[in-house]
Coordinates of C-alpha atoms and ligand atoms in Angstrom, one line a residue:
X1 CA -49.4 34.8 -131.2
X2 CA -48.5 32.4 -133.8
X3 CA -44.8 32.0 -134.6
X4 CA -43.4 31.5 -137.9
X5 CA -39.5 30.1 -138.2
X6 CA -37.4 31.1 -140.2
X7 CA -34.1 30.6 -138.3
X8 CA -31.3 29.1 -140.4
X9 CA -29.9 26.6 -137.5
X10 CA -31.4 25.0 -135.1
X11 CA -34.3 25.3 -137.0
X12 CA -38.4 24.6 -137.2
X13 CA -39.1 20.7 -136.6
X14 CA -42.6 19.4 -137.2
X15 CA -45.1 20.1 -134.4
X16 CA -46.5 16.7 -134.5
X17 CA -42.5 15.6 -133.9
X18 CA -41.7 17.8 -130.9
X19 CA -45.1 16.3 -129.6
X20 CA -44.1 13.1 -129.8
X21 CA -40.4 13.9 -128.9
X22 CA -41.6 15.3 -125.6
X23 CA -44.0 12.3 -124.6
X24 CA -41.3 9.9 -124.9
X25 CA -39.3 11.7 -122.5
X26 CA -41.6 10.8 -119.9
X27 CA -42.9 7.7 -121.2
X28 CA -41.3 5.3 -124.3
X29 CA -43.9 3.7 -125.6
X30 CA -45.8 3.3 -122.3
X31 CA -43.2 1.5 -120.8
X32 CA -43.1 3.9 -118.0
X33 CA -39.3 4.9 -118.5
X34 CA -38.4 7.7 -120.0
X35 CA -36.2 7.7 -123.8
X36 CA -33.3 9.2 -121.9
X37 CA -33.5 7.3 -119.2
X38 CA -33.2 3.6 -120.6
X39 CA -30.2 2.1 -121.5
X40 CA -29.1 2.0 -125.5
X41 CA -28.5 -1.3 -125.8
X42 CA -32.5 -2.4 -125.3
X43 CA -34.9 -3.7 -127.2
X44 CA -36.9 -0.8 -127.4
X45 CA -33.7 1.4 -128.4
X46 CA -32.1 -0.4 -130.7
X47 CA -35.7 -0.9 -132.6
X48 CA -35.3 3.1 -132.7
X49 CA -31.8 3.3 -134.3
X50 CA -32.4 0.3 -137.0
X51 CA -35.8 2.7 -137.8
X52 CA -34.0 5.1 -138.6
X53 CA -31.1 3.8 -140.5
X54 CA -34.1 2.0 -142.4
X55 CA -35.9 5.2 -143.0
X56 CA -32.8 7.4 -144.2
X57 CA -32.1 4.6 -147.0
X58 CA -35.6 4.2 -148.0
X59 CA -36.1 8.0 -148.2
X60 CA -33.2 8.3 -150.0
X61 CA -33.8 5.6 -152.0
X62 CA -30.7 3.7 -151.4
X63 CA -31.8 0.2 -149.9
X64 CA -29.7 -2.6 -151.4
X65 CA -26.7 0.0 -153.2
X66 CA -24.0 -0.7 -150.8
X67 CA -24.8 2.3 -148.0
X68 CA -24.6 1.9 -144.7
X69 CA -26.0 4.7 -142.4
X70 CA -24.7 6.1 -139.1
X71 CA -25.6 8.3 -136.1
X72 CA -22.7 10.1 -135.4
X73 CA -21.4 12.8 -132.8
X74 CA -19.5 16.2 -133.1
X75 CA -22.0 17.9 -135.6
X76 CA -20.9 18.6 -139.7
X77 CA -18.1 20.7 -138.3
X78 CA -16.2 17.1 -137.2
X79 CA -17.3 15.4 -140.6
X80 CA -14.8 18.1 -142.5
X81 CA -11.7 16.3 -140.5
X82 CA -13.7 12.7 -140.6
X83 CA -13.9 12.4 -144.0
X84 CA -10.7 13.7 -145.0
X85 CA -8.8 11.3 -142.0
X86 CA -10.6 8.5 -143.5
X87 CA -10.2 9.1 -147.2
X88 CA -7.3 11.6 -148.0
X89 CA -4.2 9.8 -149.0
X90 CA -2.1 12.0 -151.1
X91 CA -5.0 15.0 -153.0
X92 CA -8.1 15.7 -152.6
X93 CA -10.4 18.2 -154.5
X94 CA -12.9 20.9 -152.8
X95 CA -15.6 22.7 -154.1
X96 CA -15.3 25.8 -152.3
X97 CA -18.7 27.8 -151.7
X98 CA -18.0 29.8 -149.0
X99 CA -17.9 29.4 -145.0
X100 CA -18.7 25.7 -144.6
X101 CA -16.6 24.5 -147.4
X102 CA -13.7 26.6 -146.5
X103 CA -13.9 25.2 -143.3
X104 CA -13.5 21.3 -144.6
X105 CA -10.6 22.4 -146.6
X106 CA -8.6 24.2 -143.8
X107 CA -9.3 20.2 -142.0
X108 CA -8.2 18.3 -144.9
X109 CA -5.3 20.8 -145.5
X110 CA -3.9 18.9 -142.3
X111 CA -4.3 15.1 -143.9
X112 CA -2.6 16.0 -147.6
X113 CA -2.7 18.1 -150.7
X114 CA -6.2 20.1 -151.6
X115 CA -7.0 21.3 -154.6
X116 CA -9.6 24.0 -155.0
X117 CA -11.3 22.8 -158.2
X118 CA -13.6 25.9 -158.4
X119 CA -14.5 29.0 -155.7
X120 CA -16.9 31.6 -155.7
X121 CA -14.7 33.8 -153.7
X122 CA -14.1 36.5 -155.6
X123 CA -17.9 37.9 -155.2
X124 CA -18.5 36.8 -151.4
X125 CA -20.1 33.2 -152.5
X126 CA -22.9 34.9 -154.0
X127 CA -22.9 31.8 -157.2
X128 CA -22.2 28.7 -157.6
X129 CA -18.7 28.2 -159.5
X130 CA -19.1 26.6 -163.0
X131 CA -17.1 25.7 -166.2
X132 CA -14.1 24.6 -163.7
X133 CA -12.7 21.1 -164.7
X134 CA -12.1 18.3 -162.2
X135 CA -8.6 16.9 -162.1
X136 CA -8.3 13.3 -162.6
X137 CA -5.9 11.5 -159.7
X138 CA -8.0 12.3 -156.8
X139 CA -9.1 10.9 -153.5
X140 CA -12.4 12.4 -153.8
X141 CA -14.1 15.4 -154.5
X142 CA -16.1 17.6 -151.6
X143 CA -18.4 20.1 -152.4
X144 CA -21.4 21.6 -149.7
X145 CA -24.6 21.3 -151.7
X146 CA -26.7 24.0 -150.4
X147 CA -24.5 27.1 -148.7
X148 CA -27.0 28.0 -145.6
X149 CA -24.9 31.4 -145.3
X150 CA -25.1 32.5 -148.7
X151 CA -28.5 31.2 -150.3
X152 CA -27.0 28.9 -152.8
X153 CA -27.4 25.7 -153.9
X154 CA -25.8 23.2 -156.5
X155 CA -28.7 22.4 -159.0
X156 CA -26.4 20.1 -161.3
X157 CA -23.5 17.9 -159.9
X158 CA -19.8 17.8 -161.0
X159 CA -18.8 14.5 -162.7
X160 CA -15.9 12.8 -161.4
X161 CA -14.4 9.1 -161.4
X162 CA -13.1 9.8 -157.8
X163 CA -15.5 9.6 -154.4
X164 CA -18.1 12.3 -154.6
X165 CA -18.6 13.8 -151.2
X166 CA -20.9 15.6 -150.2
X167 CA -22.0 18.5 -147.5
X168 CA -26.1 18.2 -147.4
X169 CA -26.0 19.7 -143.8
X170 CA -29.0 22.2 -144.9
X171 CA -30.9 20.7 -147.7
X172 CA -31.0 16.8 -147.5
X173 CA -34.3 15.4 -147.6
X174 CA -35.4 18.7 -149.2
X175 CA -35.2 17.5 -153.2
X176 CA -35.7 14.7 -155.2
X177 CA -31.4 13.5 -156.0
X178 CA -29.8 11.0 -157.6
X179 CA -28.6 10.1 -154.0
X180 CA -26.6 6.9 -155.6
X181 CA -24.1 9.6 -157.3
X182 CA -22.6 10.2 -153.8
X183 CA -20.2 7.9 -152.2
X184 CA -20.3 10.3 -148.9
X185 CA -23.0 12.6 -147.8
X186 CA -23.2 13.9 -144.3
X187 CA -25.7 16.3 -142.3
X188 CA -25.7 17.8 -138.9
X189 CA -29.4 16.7 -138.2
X190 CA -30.4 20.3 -136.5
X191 CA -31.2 22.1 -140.6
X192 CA -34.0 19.4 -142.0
X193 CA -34.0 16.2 -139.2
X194 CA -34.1 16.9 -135.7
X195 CA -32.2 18.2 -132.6
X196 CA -28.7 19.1 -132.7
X197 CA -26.7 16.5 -131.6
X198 CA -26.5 13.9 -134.0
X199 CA -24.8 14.2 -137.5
X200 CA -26.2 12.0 -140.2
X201 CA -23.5 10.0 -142.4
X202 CA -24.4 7.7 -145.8
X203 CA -21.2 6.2 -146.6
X204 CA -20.3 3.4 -149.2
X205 CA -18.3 1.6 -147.6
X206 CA -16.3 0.1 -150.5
X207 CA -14.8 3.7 -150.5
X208 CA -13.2 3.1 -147.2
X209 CA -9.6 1.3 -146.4
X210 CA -8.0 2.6 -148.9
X211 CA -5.5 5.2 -146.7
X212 CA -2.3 3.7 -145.4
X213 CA -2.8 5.9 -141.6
X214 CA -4.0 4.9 -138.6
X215 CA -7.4 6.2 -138.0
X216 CA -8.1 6.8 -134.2
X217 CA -11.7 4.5 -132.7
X218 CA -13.4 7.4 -132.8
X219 CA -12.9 8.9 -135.7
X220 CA -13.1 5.6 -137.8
X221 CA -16.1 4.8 -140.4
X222 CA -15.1 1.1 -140.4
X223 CA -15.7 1.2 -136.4
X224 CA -18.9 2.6 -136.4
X225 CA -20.4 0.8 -139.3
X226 CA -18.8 -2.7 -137.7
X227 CA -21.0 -1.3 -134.5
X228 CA -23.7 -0.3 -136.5
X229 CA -23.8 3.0 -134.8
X230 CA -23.3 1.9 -131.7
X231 CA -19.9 2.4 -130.8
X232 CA -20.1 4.2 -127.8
X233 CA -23.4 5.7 -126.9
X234 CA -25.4 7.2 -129.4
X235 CA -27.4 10.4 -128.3
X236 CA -30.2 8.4 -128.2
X237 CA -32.7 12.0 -128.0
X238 CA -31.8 13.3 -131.3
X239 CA -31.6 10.1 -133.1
X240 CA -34.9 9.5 -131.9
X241 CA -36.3 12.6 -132.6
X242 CA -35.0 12.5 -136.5
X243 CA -36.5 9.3 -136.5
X244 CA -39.8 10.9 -136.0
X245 CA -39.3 13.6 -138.4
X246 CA -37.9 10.9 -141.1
X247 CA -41.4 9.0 -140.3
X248 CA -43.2 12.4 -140.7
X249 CA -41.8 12.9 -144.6
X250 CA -42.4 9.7 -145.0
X251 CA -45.8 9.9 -144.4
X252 CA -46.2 13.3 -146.4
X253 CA -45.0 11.4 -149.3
X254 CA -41.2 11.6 -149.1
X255 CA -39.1 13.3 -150.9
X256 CA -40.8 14.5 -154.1
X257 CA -44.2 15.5 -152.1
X258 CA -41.7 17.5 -149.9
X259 CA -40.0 19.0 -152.6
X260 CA -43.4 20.5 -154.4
X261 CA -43.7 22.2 -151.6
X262 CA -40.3 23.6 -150.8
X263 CA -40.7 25.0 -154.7
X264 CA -44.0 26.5 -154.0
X265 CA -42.6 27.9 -150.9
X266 CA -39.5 29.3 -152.7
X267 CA -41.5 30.6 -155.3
X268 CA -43.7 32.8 -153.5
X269 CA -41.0 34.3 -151.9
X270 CA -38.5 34.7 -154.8
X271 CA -40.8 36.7 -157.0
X272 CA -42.0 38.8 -154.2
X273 CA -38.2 39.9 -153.9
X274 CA -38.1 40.2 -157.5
X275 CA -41.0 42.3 -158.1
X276 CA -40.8 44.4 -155.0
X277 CA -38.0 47.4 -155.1
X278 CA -37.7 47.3 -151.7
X279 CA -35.5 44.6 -151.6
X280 CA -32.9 43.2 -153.4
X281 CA -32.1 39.3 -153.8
X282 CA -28.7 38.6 -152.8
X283 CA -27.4 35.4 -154.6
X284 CA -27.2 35.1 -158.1
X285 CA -30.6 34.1 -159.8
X286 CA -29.7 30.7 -161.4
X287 CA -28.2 29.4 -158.3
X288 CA -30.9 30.4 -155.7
X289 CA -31.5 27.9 -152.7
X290 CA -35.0 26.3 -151.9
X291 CA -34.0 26.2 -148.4
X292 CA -32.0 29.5 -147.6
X293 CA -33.1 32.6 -149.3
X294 CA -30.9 35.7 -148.8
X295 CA -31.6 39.5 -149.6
X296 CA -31.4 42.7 -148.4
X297 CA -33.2 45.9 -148.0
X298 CA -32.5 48.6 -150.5
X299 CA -32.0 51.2 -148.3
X300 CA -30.9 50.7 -145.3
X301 CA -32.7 53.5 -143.7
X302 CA -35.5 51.0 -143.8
X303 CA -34.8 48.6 -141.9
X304 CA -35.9 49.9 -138.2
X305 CA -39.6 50.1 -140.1
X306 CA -39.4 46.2 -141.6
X307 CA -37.7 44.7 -138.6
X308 CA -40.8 46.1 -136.6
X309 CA -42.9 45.2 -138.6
X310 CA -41.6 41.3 -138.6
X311 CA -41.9 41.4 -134.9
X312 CA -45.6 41.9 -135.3
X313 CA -45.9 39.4 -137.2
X314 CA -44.7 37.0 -134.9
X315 CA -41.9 36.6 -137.4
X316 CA -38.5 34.7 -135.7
X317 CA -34.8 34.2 -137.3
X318 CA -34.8 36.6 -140.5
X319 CA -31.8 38.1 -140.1
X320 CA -28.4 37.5 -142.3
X321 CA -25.3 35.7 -140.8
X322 CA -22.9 38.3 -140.1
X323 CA -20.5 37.4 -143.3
X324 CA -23.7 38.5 -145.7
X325 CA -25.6 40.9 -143.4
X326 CA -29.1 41.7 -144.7
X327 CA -31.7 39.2 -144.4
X328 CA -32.2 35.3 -144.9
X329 CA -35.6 33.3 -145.0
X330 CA -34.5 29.7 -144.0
X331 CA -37.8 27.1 -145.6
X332 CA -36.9 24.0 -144.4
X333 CA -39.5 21.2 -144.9
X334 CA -41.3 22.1 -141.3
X335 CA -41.9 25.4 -142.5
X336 CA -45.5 26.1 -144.0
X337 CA -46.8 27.4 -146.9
X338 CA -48.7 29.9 -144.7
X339 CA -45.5 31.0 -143.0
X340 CA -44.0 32.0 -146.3
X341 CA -47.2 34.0 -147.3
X342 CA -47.1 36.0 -143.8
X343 CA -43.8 36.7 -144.7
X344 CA -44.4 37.9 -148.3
X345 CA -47.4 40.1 -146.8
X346 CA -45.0 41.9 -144.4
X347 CA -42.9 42.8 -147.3
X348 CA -45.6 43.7 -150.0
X349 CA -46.8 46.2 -146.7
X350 CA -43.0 47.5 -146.6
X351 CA -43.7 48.3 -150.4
X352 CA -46.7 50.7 -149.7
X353 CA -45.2 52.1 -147.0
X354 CA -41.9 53.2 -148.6
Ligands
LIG1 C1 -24.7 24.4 -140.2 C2 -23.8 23.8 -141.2 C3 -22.6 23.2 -140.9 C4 -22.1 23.1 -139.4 O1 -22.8 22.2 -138.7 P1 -22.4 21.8 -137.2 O2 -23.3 20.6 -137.0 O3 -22.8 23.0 -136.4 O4 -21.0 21.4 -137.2 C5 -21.8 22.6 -141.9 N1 -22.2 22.7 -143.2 C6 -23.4 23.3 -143.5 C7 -23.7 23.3 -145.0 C8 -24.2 23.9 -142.6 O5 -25.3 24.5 -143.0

């Protein structure tokens, strides 16, 4: 039976990718040596890695601005102490939107002073916080872009004359952005770019050297850019892999053909959890994430009956993280058209069967 993922994280990955992923573990471009096997410093590796440092910039539309792009290691999760050991001299201002963001504050708590700008605490993230105002005197300003537990998303940008950082872990390269507006965006690759194991980072650099610490090899922007990723050895599987997919997008069109589609997907299901009373949408209306849509059944007593039902269907990863419960339809860019109809068809059947 056909499949259809939804799941929030590791997530669906272009068929045509994992096909070409899986050849070149037993053969790299008929050179009769596996991708894993050969070392990271040859021709045909290195080829891979400038590829997709190219790719990012190009998709992102970024060549020539000042970026540099690296592969690292240690997922988002080491980006939240990363950026803040890098760039956190005395304050530093968080947008916080729930899990993720809370958990780069509680990292840069240990570098300096945070500010929490805005929060959507008080009603379980279910918004995006607006009207707050942005201190001046800051080392940068951190907000998470789209909130993969919650089903939100940032649809306009804070202005601020201080580093704009930025958590695109679950929807970069899902939207047409003024990417230039970011002096720091980072993604684990495993929501919209490949395998987990690699984390994405777009840095400026001329944001960098400006704290007076000592920033450990590892843990060092300046190192890995002087390296040009190459540090220590990149995991050279999932940096090939999100090559692939970044070839894939391009291909489709980039961004904006991408994006057309991730609104028609969102769409379709959005008003079917509008119009059916069955189910209720979880986060608030004007802040509703393409990628992540979150609702719930409303009653309860129904859910043996749907979940069922989504099993028949061939139907994989709806349910809710445990801090929001209920239900969540992740739509990355893999994810078809046709998977989000199947979907909307299950629940339309719930309807008449309530
Ligand atoms: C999944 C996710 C993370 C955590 O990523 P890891 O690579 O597991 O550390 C961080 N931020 C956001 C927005 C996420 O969706």
């Amino acid at each position: 039976m056909k499949k259809h993922n939804f799941s929030a994280g590791p997530c669906i990955l272009p068929k045509d990718v994992l096909l070409k992923a899986s050849e070149a573990v037993m053969d790299l471009n008929g050179s009769g040596l596996s991708l894993i096997e050969i070392s990271h410093r040859s021709k045909d590796f290195v080829a891979i890695m400038e590829r997709a440092r190219t790719l990012v910039l190009e998709l992102l539309q970024l060549e020539g601005k000042g970026y540099q792009v690296l592969f690292l290691q240690g997922g988002a999760s080491m980006q939240f102490l990363m950026v803040a050991y890098n760039l956190l001299e005395t304050k530093a201002g968080y947008l916080n939107t729930g899990t993720w963001s809370d958990k780069a504050i509680k990292e840069a708590k240990l570098f300096g002073e945070v500010v929490e700008v805005g929060s959507s605490k008080d009603e379980n993230f279910n918004y995006i916080p607006k009207g707050y105002a942005v201190p001046s005197g800051l080392d940068f300003l951190h907000l998470t872009s789209n909130n993969t537990i919650y089903g939100t998303q940032f649809k306009k940008f804070p202005t601020t004359d201080a580093p704009l950082v930025c958590d695109m872990s679950s929807d970069i390269f899902s939207r047409v952005l003024d990417f230039s507006k970011f002096d720091l965006i980072y993604a684990g690759a495993q929501k919209n770019m490949g395998p987990a194991g690699t984390t994405l980072v777009v840095i400026k650099e001329e944001i960098l050297g400006k704290v007076s610490r000592k920033i450990p090899s590892m843990l060092d922007y300046q190192v890995h850019i002087n390296k040009e990723s190459m540090f220590n050895t990149p995991p050279v599987f999932a940096v090939y892999t999100s090559m692939l997919t970044l070839e894939w997008l391009k291909n489709l069109g980039g961004i904006a053909a991408i994006e057309e589609l991730n609104e028609k997907k969102a769409q379709l299901l959005y008003s079917e959890i509008d119009l059916n009373p069955v189910f209720e949408g979880y986060a608030n209306k004007n802040d509703r994430s393409i990628m992540n849509a979150t609702f719930n059944l409303a009653e309860e007593g129904l859910k043996e009956t749907f979940d069922t039902m989504l099993k028949e269907a061939g139907i994989n990863g709806l349910n809710g993280h445990r801090s929001v419960g209920g239900y969540r339809a992740s739509m990355y860019n893999a994810l078809s058209l046709e998977s989000v109809g199947v979907l909307v068809d299950v629940m339309s059947e719930m309807e008449r069967k309530a």
